[in-house]
Amino acid sequence: AQPTKSPTLAPTNTPTASPTFAPTNAPTPKPTNAPVPAGTCETGGIMVPLYVFPTTDGTTCTNNHYMKIAAVGASGTQVIAIVNPNNGPDYGGNAATKNAYDICIAYLQSNNVEVIGYIHTKVGYP
């Protein structure tokens, strides 16, 4: 016995309806300001060379540049600040300047800013 063949359908030129999109009244989810783990940049972040002298009132960071960077970090944006205490604005053993760096770096870190140091690597640099 011979197998029977199924009939083949010929393609048709019948148009199909295009999908339509109707607006909904569903609320749009709001982004969270949760901090992004250090070392990742899932939400888009910034890296800032922060080569300026920090200033304090003795216990609190008062430098406007540090304060702006801290505000961005506190908002949930990933921020990496590069500080250069010994080869940019060299504190040269000055205890007050070192204290200002300590206070302002701690301020950045407490506002979710990752702080890294700059190391000059040019051969023969004094």
Coordinates of C-alpha atoms in Angstrom, one line a residue:
A1 CA 0.0 0.0 0.0
Q2 CA 1.2 3.4 -0.9
P3 CA 1.2 6.2 1.7
T4 CA -1.3 8.9 1.0
K5 CA -0.1 12.5 0.6
S6 CA -1.6 15.3 2.6
P7 CA -2.7 18.3 0.5
T8 CA -0.4 21.3 0.6
L9 CA -1.9 24.7 1.3
A10 CA -0.9 27.5 -1.0
P11 CA 0.2 30.8 0.6
T12 CA -2.4 33.5 0.7
N13 CA -2.0 37.2 0.4
T14 CA -4.5 38.0 3.1
P15 CA -3.2 40.9 5.2
T16 CA -3.1 40.5 8.9
A17 CA -4.0 43.3 11.3
S18 CA -1.1 45.3 12.9
P19 CA -1.0 45.2 16.6
T20 CA -2.2 48.4 18.3
F21 CA -0.8 49.7 21.6
A22 CA -3.2 51.5 23.9
P23 CA -1.9 53.5 26.9
T24 CA -2.6 52.1 30.3
N25 CA -3.2 53.8 33.6
A26 CA -0.8 51.5 35.3
P27 CA 1.8 53.4 37.3
T28 CA 5.4 53.5 36.1
P29 CA 7.7 51.9 38.6
K30 CA 10.0 54.5 40.2
P31 CA 13.7 53.8 40.3
T32 CA 15.2 53.1 43.7
N33 CA 18.1 55.0 45.1
A34 CA 19.7 51.9 46.6
P35 CA 23.5 52.1 46.4
V36 CA 25.2 50.0 43.7
P37 CA 27.9 47.6 45.1
A38 CA 31.4 48.9 44.7
G39 CA 33.2 47.8 41.6
T40 CA 30.0 47.6 39.5
C41 CA 28.5 50.1 37.2
E42 CA 25.1 48.7 36.5
T43 CA 23.2 52.0 36.6
G44 CA 26.0 54.1 35.0
G45 CA 28.3 55.9 37.3
I46 CA 31.0 58.4 37.3
M47 CA 34.7 58.5 38.1
V48 CA 36.0 61.9 39.3
P49 CA 39.6 63.0 39.7
L50 CA 39.3 64.9 43.0
Y51 CA 42.7 66.6 43.1
V52 CA 41.8 69.5 45.3
F53 CA 42.7 70.3 48.9
P54 CA 40.1 69.3 51.4
T55 CA 38.9 71.8 53.9
T56 CA 37.2 71.3 57.2
D57 CA 36.0 73.2 60.2
G58 CA 38.0 70.9 62.4
T59 CA 35.6 68.0 62.4
T60 CA 33.4 68.3 59.3
C61 CA 34.4 68.4 55.6
T62 CA 33.6 71.8 54.2
N63 CA 35.1 71.7 50.8
N64 CA 32.4 72.4 48.2
H65 CA 33.9 69.9 45.7
Y66 CA 33.9 67.0 48.2
M67 CA 30.3 68.0 49.3
K68 CA 29.0 67.9 45.7
I69 CA 30.6 64.5 45.0
A70 CA 29.2 63.1 48.3
A71 CA 25.7 64.3 47.4
V72 CA 25.9 62.4 44.1
G73 CA 27.0 59.3 45.9
A74 CA 24.3 59.6 48.4
S75 CA 21.7 59.9 45.6
G76 CA 22.4 56.3 44.6
T77 CA 24.7 57.0 41.6
Q78 CA 27.9 55.0 41.7
V79 CA 30.8 57.4 42.2
I80 CA 34.5 56.6 42.3
A81 CA 36.6 59.6 43.5
I82 CA 40.3 59.6 42.9
V83 CA 42.3 61.5 45.5
N84 CA 45.9 62.4 45.3
P85 CA 47.1 63.5 48.7
N86 CA 50.8 63.0 48.3
N87 CA 51.5 63.8 44.7
G88 CA 48.9 66.4 43.8
P89 CA 48.1 68.7 46.6
D90 CA 51.0 67.3 48.7
Y91 CA 50.4 67.6 52.4
G92 CA 54.1 67.2 53.0
G93 CA 53.8 66.0 56.5
N94 CA 51.4 68.8 57.6
A95 CA 49.2 67.3 60.3
A96 CA 46.3 69.7 59.7
T97 CA 46.2 69.0 55.9
K98 CA 46.4 65.2 56.6
N99 CA 43.6 65.5 59.1
A100 CA 41.5 67.4 56.5
Y101 CA 42.1 64.5 54.0
D102 CA 41.1 62.0 56.6
I103 CA 37.9 63.8 57.5
C104 CA 36.9 64.5 53.9
I105 CA 37.7 61.0 52.6
A106 CA 35.6 59.5 55.5
Y107 CA 32.8 61.9 54.5
L108 CA 32.9 60.7 50.9
Q109 CA 32.9 57.0 52.0
S110 CA 30.0 57.6 54.4
N111 CA 28.0 58.8 51.4
N112 CA 28.6 55.7 49.3
V113 CA 31.5 57.1 47.3
E114 CA 34.3 54.7 46.6
V115 CA 37.6 56.4 47.1
I116 CA 40.8 55.3 45.4
G117 CA 44.3 56.9 45.5
Y118 CA 46.4 58.1 42.7
I119 CA 50.0 56.8 42.5
H120 CA 52.4 58.5 40.2
T121 CA 54.6 56.0 38.3
K122 CA 56.8 58.2 36.2
V123 CA 60.4 56.9 36.5
G124 CA 62.8 59.5 38.0
Y125 CA 60.1 61.6 39.6
P126 CA 61.5 63.2 42.7

